[in-house]
Amino acid sequence: MGDVQARMEAALARLLPATHAVPGRLHESMRYAVLEGGKRVRPLLCFAAGELTGAARERLEVAGAAVELIHAYSLVHDDMPCMDDDILRRGKPTVHVEFDQATALLAGDALQSLAFQLLSESRLADSPAAQLEMVKALAVASGSRGMAGGQAIDLASTGKPLTLPELEFMHVHKTGALIRAAVVLGARCGATLDAAGAESLDRYAKCVGLAFQVVDDVLDCDASTATLGKTAGKDAIQGKATYVSVMGIARAKEFAEELRVQAHAALAGFGERAGRLAQLADFIVLRKF
Ligand code: GRG
């Protein structure tokens, strides 16, 4: 993980616009939002899926960066006063606090555009058609049928009780879609999987995407602000339905463990090539931050 995280930090620093380029303040805010922080879970998944298909690391750096830029944009916008209104992210003041709201809005917009620029300006897959599929996969995962849609449902349901299927629908879109896209993009950088392989990998991605959110909900009430680098305990204060509020903390922990087991089972046919994906399922479920 440390090796991939260090590679990703260098790649992101290289691929983001320099602060001396005009408009400097916008570029500074983009770099502030992305660099020196975050677990880089999505690029890690991208690299691990690429390992399964024998993808070149240079391609995975760019694909992983594209997914991470979308993730960073979503955090910048989510933290703004019109959404979650938070002042702390990755242990630092949020972008609208450090800069201002208009800059935060533009930084998010520009990060999203840069993600698609990266996906389209260099060769990342063996055929143009496969690369176009990557662009589409990230667009769908980020848009109204994916992350932005999940966020809209989240905002509309704050303070309302949700059933378990409604909660799952929200999180499969808000958090799960981008995690799934990270896996698809990483795999696409290498050799094409057969239909059964692609289906197994997608089953794995769905399990870890959902597990990620279940654990996020557990940590929101189990861990401290200092450990998380973001404000802990907010879900309960804001009256948000979470896996903890709907099923209780003990059952939520059990559910995360069930998803971890299912994720491992989905990888069974791949053998050792899927070792890193299996380790990441463990990390996502057993993490403490
Ligand atoms: C604004 C379109 C738009 C979407 C926002 C992802 C999201 C949707 C909001 C973030 C709010 C949140 C806490 C979601 C729960 C799961 C999540 C994405 C946590 C943060 O991701 P990590 O833990 O963060 O991977 P780091 O900082 O490690 O990258």
PDB file of N, CA and C in Angstrom, residues 135-224:
ATOM      1  N   VAL A 135     -13.948   5.935 -19.976  1.00  0.00           N
ATOM      2  CA  VAL A 135     -14.488   7.295 -19.831  1.00  0.00           C
ATOM      3  C   VAL A 135     -15.959   7.205 -19.438  1.00  0.00           C
ATOM      4  N   LYS A 136     -16.685   6.333 -20.131  1.00  0.00           N
ATOM      5  CA  LYS A 136     -18.116   6.200 -19.842  1.00  0.00           C
ATOM      6  C   LYS A 136     -18.343   5.677 -18.424  1.00  0.00           C
ATOM      7  N   ALA A 137     -17.553   4.691 -18.024  1.00  0.00           N
ATOM      8  CA  ALA A 137     -17.734   4.104 -16.686  1.00  0.00           C
ATOM      9  C   ALA A 137     -17.549   5.175 -15.607  1.00  0.00           C
ATOM     10  N   LEU A 138     -16.541   6.032 -15.772  1.00  0.00           N
ATOM     11  CA  LEU A 138     -16.323   7.070 -14.755  1.00  0.00           C
ATOM     12  C   LEU A 138     -17.431   8.126 -14.800  1.00  0.00           C
ATOM     13  N   ALA A 139     -17.881   8.454 -16.018  1.00  0.00           N
ATOM     14  CA  ALA A 139     -18.957   9.450 -16.140  1.00  0.00           C
ATOM     15  C   ALA A 139     -20.231   8.938 -15.483  1.00  0.00           C
ATOM     16  N   VAL A 140     -20.596   7.705 -15.757  1.00  0.00           N
ATOM     17  CA  VAL A 140     -21.830   7.155 -15.187  1.00  0.00           C
ATOM     18  C   VAL A 140     -21.702   7.068 -13.662  1.00  0.00           C
ATOM     19  N   ALA A 141     -20.542   6.626 -13.188  1.00  0.00           N
ATOM     20  CA  ALA A 141     -20.348   6.468 -11.738  1.00  0.00           C
ATOM     21  C   ALA A 141     -20.401   7.803 -10.999  1.00  0.00           C
ATOM     22  N   SER A 142     -20.007   8.893 -11.678  1.00  0.00           N
ATOM     23  CA  SER A 142     -19.971  10.196 -11.015  1.00  0.00           C
ATOM     24  C   SER A 142     -21.293  10.943 -11.104  1.00  0.00           C
ATOM     25  N   GLY A 143     -22.100  10.633 -12.081  1.00  0.00           N
ATOM     26  CA  GLY A 143     -23.255  11.465 -12.416  1.00  0.00           C
ATOM     27  C   GLY A 143     -24.516  11.163 -11.633  1.00  0.00           C
ATOM     28  N   SER A 144     -25.649  11.567 -12.209  1.00  0.00           N
ATOM     29  CA  SER A 144     -26.934  11.461 -11.497  1.00  0.00           C
ATOM     30  C   SER A 144     -27.369  10.011 -11.290  1.00  0.00           C
ATOM     31  N   ARG A 145     -26.810   9.092 -12.084  1.00  0.00           N
ATOM     32  CA  ARG A 145     -27.106   7.662 -11.872  1.00  0.00           C
ATOM     33  C   ARG A 145     -26.061   7.026 -10.974  1.00  0.00           C
ATOM     34  N   GLY A 146     -25.183   7.850 -10.429  1.00  0.00           N
ATOM     35  CA  GLY A 146     -24.120   7.349  -9.553  1.00  0.00           C
ATOM     36  C   GLY A 146     -23.969   8.245  -8.343  1.00  0.00           C
ATOM     37  N   MET A 147     -22.735   8.750  -8.149  1.00  0.00           N
ATOM     38  CA  MET A 147     -22.403   9.485  -6.925  1.00  0.00           C
ATOM     39  C   MET A 147     -23.266  10.738  -6.706  1.00  0.00           C
ATOM     40  N   ALA A 148     -23.416  11.587  -7.740  1.00  0.00           N
ATOM     41  CA  ALA A 148     -24.202  12.814  -7.556  1.00  0.00           C
ATOM     42  C   ALA A 148     -25.659  12.463  -7.237  1.00  0.00           C
ATOM     43  N   GLY A 149     -26.174  11.418  -7.877  1.00  0.00           N
ATOM     44  CA  GLY A 149     -27.538  10.979  -7.580  1.00  0.00           C
ATOM     45  C   GLY A 149     -27.669  10.492  -6.149  1.00  0.00           C
ATOM     46  N   GLY A 150     -26.679   9.727  -5.700  1.00  0.00           N
ATOM     47  CA  GLY A 150     -26.698   9.227  -4.315  1.00  0.00           C
ATOM     48  C   GLY A 150     -26.648  10.377  -3.322  1.00  0.00           C
ATOM     49  N   GLN A 151     -25.857  11.388  -3.667  1.00  0.00           N
ATOM     50  CA  GLN A 151     -25.769  12.565  -2.794  1.00  0.00           C
ATOM     51  C   GLN A 151     -27.116  13.295  -2.752  1.00  0.00           C
ATOM     52  N   ALA A 152     -27.799  13.376  -3.897  1.00  0.00           N
ATOM     53  CA  ALA A 152     -29.114  14.035  -3.932  1.00  0.00           C
ATOM     54  C   ALA A 152     -30.100  13.289  -3.038  1.00  0.00           C
ATOM     55  N   ILE A 153     -30.060  11.978  -3.093  1.00  0.00           N
ATOM     56  CA  ILE A 153     -30.959  11.176  -2.249  1.00  0.00           C
ATOM     57  C   ILE A 153     -30.605  11.396  -0.785  1.00  0.00           C
ATOM     58  N   ASP A 154     -29.311  11.436  -0.494  1.00  0.00           N
ATOM     59  CA  ASP A 154     -28.849  11.654   0.879  1.00  0.00           C
ATOM     60  C   ASP A 154     -29.378  12.988   1.411  1.00  0.00           C
ATOM     61  N   LEU A 155     -29.223  14.042   0.629  1.00  0.00           N
ATOM     62  CA  LEU A 155     -29.662  15.370   1.086  1.00  0.00           C
ATOM     63  C   LEU A 155     -31.179  15.387   1.298  1.00  0.00           C
ATOM     64  N   ALA A 156     -31.899  14.713   0.393  1.00  0.00           N
ATOM     65  CA  ALA A 156     -33.364  14.722   0.484  1.00  0.00           C
ATOM     66  C   ALA A 156     -33.863  13.887   1.656  1.00  0.00           C
ATOM     67  N   SER A 157     -33.054  12.954   2.133  1.00  0.00           N
ATOM     68  CA  SER A 157     -33.564  12.049   3.174  1.00  0.00           C
ATOM     69  C   SER A 157     -33.034  12.379   4.570  1.00  0.00           C
ATOM     70  N   THR A 158     -32.264  13.457   4.699  1.00  0.00           N
ATOM     71  CA  THR A 158     -31.756  13.818   6.027  1.00  0.00           C
ATOM     72  C   THR A 158     -32.931  14.100   6.974  1.00  0.00           C
ATOM     73  N   GLY A 159     -32.878  13.482   8.134  1.00  0.00           N
ATOM     74  CA  GLY A 159     -33.932  13.671   9.129  1.00  0.00           C
ATOM     75  C   GLY A 159     -35.104  12.726   8.949  1.00  0.00           C
ATOM     76  N   LYS A 160     -35.068  11.918   7.880  1.00  0.00           N
ATOM     77  CA  LYS A 160     -36.179  10.972   7.647  1.00  0.00           C
ATOM     78  C   LYS A 160     -35.690   9.553   7.917  1.00  0.00           C
ATOM     79  N   PRO A 161     -36.561   8.697   8.450  1.00  0.00           N
ATOM     80  CA  PRO A 161     -36.131   7.307   8.613  1.00  0.00           C
ATOM     81  C   PRO A 161     -36.085   6.614   7.255  1.00  0.00           C
ATOM     82  N   LEU A 162     -35.066   5.779   7.039  1.00  0.00           N
ATOM     83  CA  LEU A 162     -34.969   5.031   5.782  1.00  0.00           C
ATOM     84  C   LEU A 162     -35.057   3.548   6.090  1.00  0.00           C
ATOM     85  N   THR A 163     -35.631   2.799   5.173  1.00  0.00           N
ATOM     86  CA  THR A 163     -35.599   1.348   5.318  1.00  0.00           C
ATOM     87  C   THR A 163     -34.211   0.875   4.881  1.00  0.00           C
ATOM     88  N   LEU A 164     -33.904  -0.369   5.195  1.00  0.00           N
ATOM     89  CA  LEU A 164     -32.599  -0.910   4.805  1.00  0.00           C
ATOM     90  C   LEU A 164     -32.396  -0.888   3.281  1.00  0.00           C
ATOM     91  N   PRO A 165     -33.404  -1.314   2.487  1.00  0.00           N
ATOM     92  CA  PRO A 165     -33.207  -1.241   1.022  1.00  0.00           C
ATOM     93  C   PRO A 165     -33.004   0.197   0.533  1.00  0.00           C
ATOM     94  N   GLU A 166     -33.701   1.165   1.141  1.00  0.00           N
ATOM     95  CA  GLU A 166     -33.522   2.566   0.722  1.00  0.00           C
ATOM     96  C   GLU A 166     -32.115   3.054   1.058  1.00  0.00           C
ATOM     97  N   LEU A 167     -31.654   2.668   2.246  1.00  0.00           N
ATOM     98  CA  LEU A 167     -30.302   3.057   2.670  1.00  0.00           C
ATOM     99  C   LEU A 167     -29.260   2.452   1.721  1.00  0.00           C
ATOM    100  N   GLU A 168     -29.477   1.191   1.401  1.00  0.00           N
ATOM    101  CA  GLU A 168     -28.526   0.516   0.515  1.00  0.00           C
ATOM    102  C   GLU A 168     -28.522   1.162  -0.873  1.00  0.00           C
ATOM    103  N   PHE A 169     -29.707   1.490  -1.378  1.00  0.00           N
ATOM    104  CA  PHE A 169     -29.799   2.131  -2.697  1.00  0.00           C
ATOM    105  C   PHE A 169     -28.994   3.434  -2.694  1.00  0.00           C
ATOM    106  N   MET A 170     -29.168   4.216  -1.617  1.00  0.00           N
ATOM    107  CA  MET A 170     -28.461   5.498  -1.525  1.00  0.00           C
ATOM    108  C   MET A 170     -26.940   5.291  -1.547  1.00  0.00           C
ATOM    109  N   HIS A 171     -26.474   4.344  -0.745  1.00  0.00           N
ATOM    110  CA  HIS A 171     -25.023   4.191  -0.614  1.00  0.00           C
ATOM    111  C   HIS A 171     -24.383   3.473  -1.799  1.00  0.00           C
ATOM    112  N   VAL A 172     -25.134   2.581  -2.420  1.00  0.00           N
ATOM    113  CA  VAL A 172     -24.609   1.932  -3.628  1.00  0.00           C
ATOM    114  C   VAL A 172     -24.287   3.019  -4.665  1.00  0.00           C
ATOM    115  N   HIS A 173     -25.084   4.084  -4.669  1.00  0.00           N
ATOM    116  CA  HIS A 173     -24.848   5.170  -5.620  1.00  0.00           C
ATOM    117  C   HIS A 173     -23.826   6.172  -5.083  1.00  0.00           C
ATOM    118  N   LYS A 174     -24.043   6.653  -3.869  1.00  0.00           N
ATOM    119  CA  LYS A 174     -23.208   7.748  -3.352  1.00  0.00           C
ATOM    120  C   LYS A 174     -21.743   7.336  -3.190  1.00  0.00           C
ATOM    121  N   THR A 175     -21.509   6.189  -2.634  1.00  0.00           N
ATOM    122  CA  THR A 175     -20.131   5.767  -2.355  1.00  0.00           C
ATOM    123  C   THR A 175     -19.709   4.589  -3.228  1.00  0.00           C
ATOM    124  N   GLY A 176     -20.639   3.648  -3.425  1.00  0.00           N
ATOM    125  CA  GLY A 176     -20.282   2.393  -4.085  1.00  0.00           C
ATOM    126  C   GLY A 176     -19.934   2.570  -5.552  1.00  0.00           C
ATOM    127  N   ALA A 177     -20.619   3.482  -6.234  1.00  0.00           N
ATOM    128  CA  ALA A 177     -20.435   3.590  -7.687  1.00  0.00           C
ATOM    129  C   ALA A 177     -18.994   3.968  -8.037  1.00  0.00           C
ATOM    130  N   LEU A 178     -18.423   4.893  -7.307  1.00  0.00           N
ATOM    131  CA  LEU A 178     -17.056   5.340  -7.633  1.00  0.00           C
ATOM    132  C   LEU A 178     -16.026   4.264  -7.278  1.00  0.00           C
ATOM    133  N   ILE A 179     -16.289   3.552  -6.206  1.00  0.00           N
ATOM    134  CA  ILE A 179     -15.388   2.460  -5.815  1.00  0.00           C
ATOM    135  C   ILE A 179     -15.419   1.359  -6.885  1.00  0.00           C
ATOM    136  N   ARG A 180     -16.627   1.093  -7.378  1.00  0.00           N
ATOM    137  CA  ARG A 180     -16.776   0.099  -8.449  1.00  0.00           C
ATOM    138  C   ARG A 180     -16.039   0.566  -9.713  1.00  0.00           C
ATOM    139  N   ALA A 181     -16.169   1.860 -10.000  1.00  0.00           N
ATOM    140  CA  ALA A 181     -15.500   2.407 -11.195  1.00  0.00           C
ATOM    141  C   ALA A 181     -13.980   2.296 -11.054  1.00  0.00           C
ATOM    142  N   ALA A 182     -13.475   2.480  -9.842  1.00  0.00           N
ATOM    143  CA  ALA A 182     -12.022   2.373  -9.632  1.00  0.00           C
ATOM    144  C   ALA A 182     -11.537   0.984 -10.026  1.00  0.00           C
ATOM    145  N   VAL A 183     -12.306  -0.023  -9.671  1.00  0.00           N
ATOM    146  CA  VAL A 183     -11.939  -1.412  -9.988  1.00  0.00           C
ATOM    147  C   VAL A 183     -12.051  -1.650 -11.499  1.00  0.00           C
ATOM    148  N   VAL A 184     -13.139  -1.191 -12.089  1.00  0.00           N
ATOM    149  CA  VAL A 184     -13.345  -1.386 -13.543  1.00  0.00           C
ATOM    150  C   VAL A 184     -12.229  -0.706 -14.332  1.00  0.00           C
ATOM    151  N   LEU A 185     -11.914   0.530 -13.963  1.00  0.00           N
ATOM    152  CA  LEU A 185     -10.886   1.272 -14.709  1.00  0.00           C
ATOM    153  C   LEU A 185      -9.520   0.597 -14.581  1.00  0.00           C
ATOM    154  N   GLY A 186      -9.188   0.155 -13.387  1.00  0.00           N
ATOM    155  CA  GLY A 186      -7.901  -0.513 -13.201  1.00  0.00           C
ATOM    156  C   GLY A 186      -7.806  -1.770 -14.041  1.00  0.00           C
ATOM    157  N   ALA A 187      -8.862  -2.573 -14.024  1.00  0.00           N
ATOM    158  CA  ALA A 187      -8.855  -3.817 -14.803  1.00  0.00           C
ATOM    159  C   ALA A 187      -8.750  -3.518 -16.291  1.00  0.00           C
ATOM    160  N   ARG A 188      -9.449  -2.478 -16.743  1.00  0.00           N
ATOM    161  CA  ARG A 188      -9.490  -2.111 -18.157  1.00  0.00           C
ATOM    162  C   ARG A 188      -8.127  -1.664 -18.703  1.00  0.00           C
ATOM    163  N   CYS A 189      -7.236  -1.237 -17.807  1.00  0.00           N
ATOM    164  CA  CYS A 189      -5.893  -0.821 -18.237  1.00  0.00           C
ATOM    165  C   CYS A 189      -5.066  -2.013 -18.721  1.00  0.00           C
ATOM    166  N   GLY A 190      -5.497  -3.214 -18.415  1.00  0.00           N
ATOM    167  CA  GLY A 190      -4.744  -4.406 -18.815  1.00  0.00           C
ATOM    168  C   GLY A 190      -5.539  -5.272 -19.780  1.00  0.00           C
ATOM    169  N   ALA A 191      -5.248  -6.583 -19.766  1.00  0.00           N
ATOM    170  CA  ALA A 191      -5.907  -7.517 -20.694  1.00  0.00           C
ATOM    171  C   ALA A 191      -7.404  -7.646 -20.363  1.00  0.00           C
ATOM    172  N   THR A 192      -8.203  -7.852 -21.411  1.00  0.00           N
ATOM    173  CA  THR A 192      -9.652  -7.948 -21.212  1.00  0.00           C
ATOM    174  C   THR A 192     -10.008  -9.248 -20.488  1.00  0.00           C
ATOM    175  N   LEU A 193     -10.849  -9.123 -19.471  1.00  0.00           N
ATOM    176  CA  LEU A 193     -11.316 -10.325 -18.749  1.00  0.00           C
ATOM    177  C   LEU A 193     -12.447 -10.972 -19.533  1.00  0.00           C
ATOM    178  N   ASP A 194     -12.615 -12.279 -19.391  1.00  0.00           N
ATOM    179  CA  ASP A 194     -13.798 -12.891 -20.020  1.00  0.00           C
ATOM    180  C   ASP A 194     -15.043 -12.501 -19.209  1.00  0.00           C
ATOM    181  N   ALA A 195     -16.220 -12.827 -19.752  1.00  0.00           N
ATOM    182  CA  ALA A 195     -17.471 -12.354 -19.133  1.00  0.00           C
ATOM    183  C   ALA A 195     -17.589 -12.821 -17.690  1.00  0.00           C
ATOM    184  N   ALA A 196     -17.211 -14.090 -17.430  1.00  0.00           N
ATOM    185  CA  ALA A 196     -17.336 -14.614 -16.061  1.00  0.00           C
ATOM    186  C   ALA A 196     -16.371 -13.887 -15.120  1.00  0.00           C
ATOM    187  N   GLY A 197     -15.161 -13.621 -15.619  1.00  0.00           N
ATOM    188  CA  GLY A 197     -14.174 -12.909 -14.804  1.00  0.00           C
ATOM    189  C   GLY A 197     -14.643 -11.491 -14.489  1.00  0.00           C
ATOM    190  N   ALA A 198     -15.162 -10.813 -15.517  1.00  0.00           N
ATOM    191  CA  ALA A 198     -15.639  -9.436 -15.314  1.00  0.00           C
ATOM    192  C   ALA A 198     -16.787  -9.420 -14.308  1.00  0.00           C
ATOM    193  N   GLU A 199     -17.643 -10.442 -14.392  1.00  0.00           N
ATOM    194  CA  GLU A 199     -18.788 -10.494 -13.465  1.00  0.00           C
ATOM    195  C   GLU A 199     -18.302 -10.736 -12.033  1.00  0.00           C
ATOM    196  N   SER A 200     -17.337 -11.609 -11.861  1.00  0.00           N
ATOM    197  CA  SER A 200     -16.800 -11.888 -10.517  1.00  0.00           C
ATOM    198  C   SER A 200     -16.136 -10.646  -9.935  1.00  0.00           C
ATOM    199  N   LEU A 201     -15.382  -9.948 -10.794  1.00  0.00           N
ATOM    200  CA  LEU A 201     -14.691  -8.745 -10.313  1.00  0.00           C
ATOM    201  C   LEU A 201     -15.714  -7.680  -9.904  1.00  0.00           C
ATOM    202  N   ASP A 202     -16.781  -7.572 -10.685  1.00  0.00           N
ATOM    203  CA  ASP A 202     -17.806  -6.577 -10.350  1.00  0.00           C
ATOM    204  C   ASP A 202     -18.518  -6.948  -9.042  1.00  0.00           C
ATOM    205  N   ARG A 203     -18.712  -8.244  -8.818  1.00  0.00           N
ATOM    206  CA  ARG A 203     -19.328  -8.694  -7.559  1.00  0.00           C
ATOM    207  C   ARG A 203     -18.432  -8.300  -6.382  1.00  0.00           C
ATOM    208  N   TYR A 204     -17.126  -8.503  -6.556  1.00  0.00           N
ATOM    209  CA  TYR A 204     -16.163  -8.089  -5.532  1.00  0.00           C
ATOM    210  C   TYR A 204     -16.296  -6.582  -5.281  1.00  0.00           C
ATOM    211  N   ALA A 205     -16.329  -5.797  -6.388  1.00  0.00           N
ATOM    212  CA  ALA A 205     -16.349  -4.334  -6.250  1.00  0.00           C
ATOM    213  C   ALA A 205     -17.611  -3.860  -5.537  1.00  0.00           C
ATOM    214  N   LYS A 206     -18.737  -4.503  -5.833  1.00  0.00           N
ATOM    215  CA  LYS A 206     -19.982  -4.124  -5.157  1.00  0.00           C
ATOM    216  C   LYS A 206     -19.875  -4.390  -3.660  1.00  0.00           C
ATOM    217  N   CYS A 207     -19.318  -5.538  -3.311  1.00  0.00           N
ATOM    218  CA  CYS A 207     -19.192  -5.888  -1.879  1.00  0.00           C
ATOM    219  C   CYS A 207     -18.285  -4.900  -1.158  1.00  0.00           C
ATOM    220  N   VAL A 208     -17.128  -4.571  -1.730  1.00  0.00           N
ATOM    221  CA  VAL A 208     -16.226  -3.665  -1.006  1.00  0.00           C
ATOM    222  C   VAL A 208     -16.783  -2.247  -1.000  1.00  0.00           C
ATOM    223  N   GLY A 209     -17.506  -1.870  -2.056  1.00  0.00           N
ATOM    224  CA  GLY A 209     -18.119  -0.531  -2.096  1.00  0.00           C
ATOM    225  C   GLY A 209     -19.115  -0.362  -0.972  1.00  0.00           C
ATOM    226  N   LEU A 210     -19.936  -1.366  -0.774  1.00  0.00           N
ATOM    227  CA  LEU A 210     -20.936  -1.285   0.292  1.00  0.00           C
ATOM    228  C   LEU A 210     -20.268  -1.419   1.667  1.00  0.00           C
ATOM    229  N   ALA A 211     -19.310  -2.337   1.762  1.00  0.00           N
ATOM    230  CA  ALA A 211     -18.589  -2.523   3.030  1.00  0.00           C
ATOM    231  C   ALA A 211     -17.909  -1.227   3.451  1.00  0.00           C
ATOM    232  N   PHE A 212     -17.360  -0.506   2.477  1.00  0.00           N
ATOM    233  CA  PHE A 212     -16.688   0.755   2.777  1.00  0.00           C
ATOM    234  C   PHE A 212     -17.640   1.700   3.516  1.00  0.00           C
ATOM    235  N   GLN A 213     -18.880   1.770   3.016  1.00  0.00           N
ATOM    236  CA  GLN A 213     -19.848   2.690   3.634  1.00  0.00           C
ATOM    237  C   GLN A 213     -20.309   2.195   5.006  1.00  0.00           C
ATOM    238  N   VAL A 214     -20.533   0.892   5.121  1.00  0.00           N
ATOM    239  CA  VAL A 214     -20.954   0.346   6.418  1.00  0.00           C
ATOM    240  C   VAL A 214     -19.900   0.684   7.477  1.00  0.00           C
ATOM    241  N   VAL A 215     -18.629   0.482   7.104  1.00  0.00           N
ATOM    242  CA  VAL A 215     -17.535   0.761   8.045  1.00  0.00           C
ATOM    243  C   VAL A 215     -17.446   2.269   8.318  1.00  0.00           C
ATOM    244  N   ASP A 216     -17.657   3.075   7.277  1.00  0.00           N
ATOM    245  CA  ASP A 216     -17.643   4.530   7.466  1.00  0.00           C
ATOM    246  C   ASP A 216     -18.690   4.934   8.506  1.00  0.00           C
ATOM    247  N   ASP A 217     -19.858   4.325   8.432  1.00  0.00           N
ATOM    248  CA  ASP A 217     -20.933   4.625   9.398  1.00  0.00           C
ATOM    249  C   ASP A 217     -20.538   4.183  10.804  1.00  0.00           C
ATOM    250  N   VAL A 218     -19.913   3.011  10.900  1.00  0.00           N
ATOM    251  CA  VAL A 218     -19.488   2.506  12.221  1.00  0.00           C
ATOM    252  C   VAL A 218     -18.429   3.443  12.803  1.00  0.00           C
ATOM    253  N   LEU A 219     -17.449   3.833  11.966  1.00  0.00           N
ATOM    254  CA  LEU A 219     -16.369   4.694  12.467  1.00  0.00           C
ATOM    255  C   LEU A 219     -16.900   6.063  12.879  1.00  0.00           C
ATOM    256  N   ASP A 220     -17.933   6.533  12.200  1.00  0.00           N
ATOM    257  CA  ASP A 220     -18.482   7.849  12.549  1.00  0.00           C
ATOM    258  C   ASP A 220     -18.952   7.886  14.004  1.00  0.00           C
ATOM    259  N   CYS A 221     -19.382   6.719  14.522  1.00  0.00           N
ATOM    260  CA  CYS A 221     -19.762   6.757  15.952  1.00  0.00           C
ATOM    261  C   CYS A 221     -18.738   6.078  16.858  1.00  0.00           C
ATOM    262  N   ASP A 222     -17.791   5.360  16.284  1.00  0.00           N
ATOM    263  CA  ASP A 222     -16.836   4.596  17.098  1.00  0.00           C
ATOM    264  C   ASP A 222     -15.472   5.278  17.241  1.00  0.00           C
ATOM    265  N   ALA A 223     -15.114   6.148  16.283  1.00  0.00           N
ATOM    266  CA  ALA A 223     -13.753   6.712  16.271  1.00  0.00           C
ATOM    267  C   ALA A 223     -13.799   8.211  16.578  1.00  0.00           C
ATOM    268  N   SER A 224     -12.622   8.767  16.890  1.00  0.00           N
ATOM    269  CA  SER A 224     -12.559  10.184  17.271  1.00  0.00           C
ATOM    270  C   SER A 224     -12.298  11.069  16.054  1.00  0.00           C
TER     271      SER A 224
END
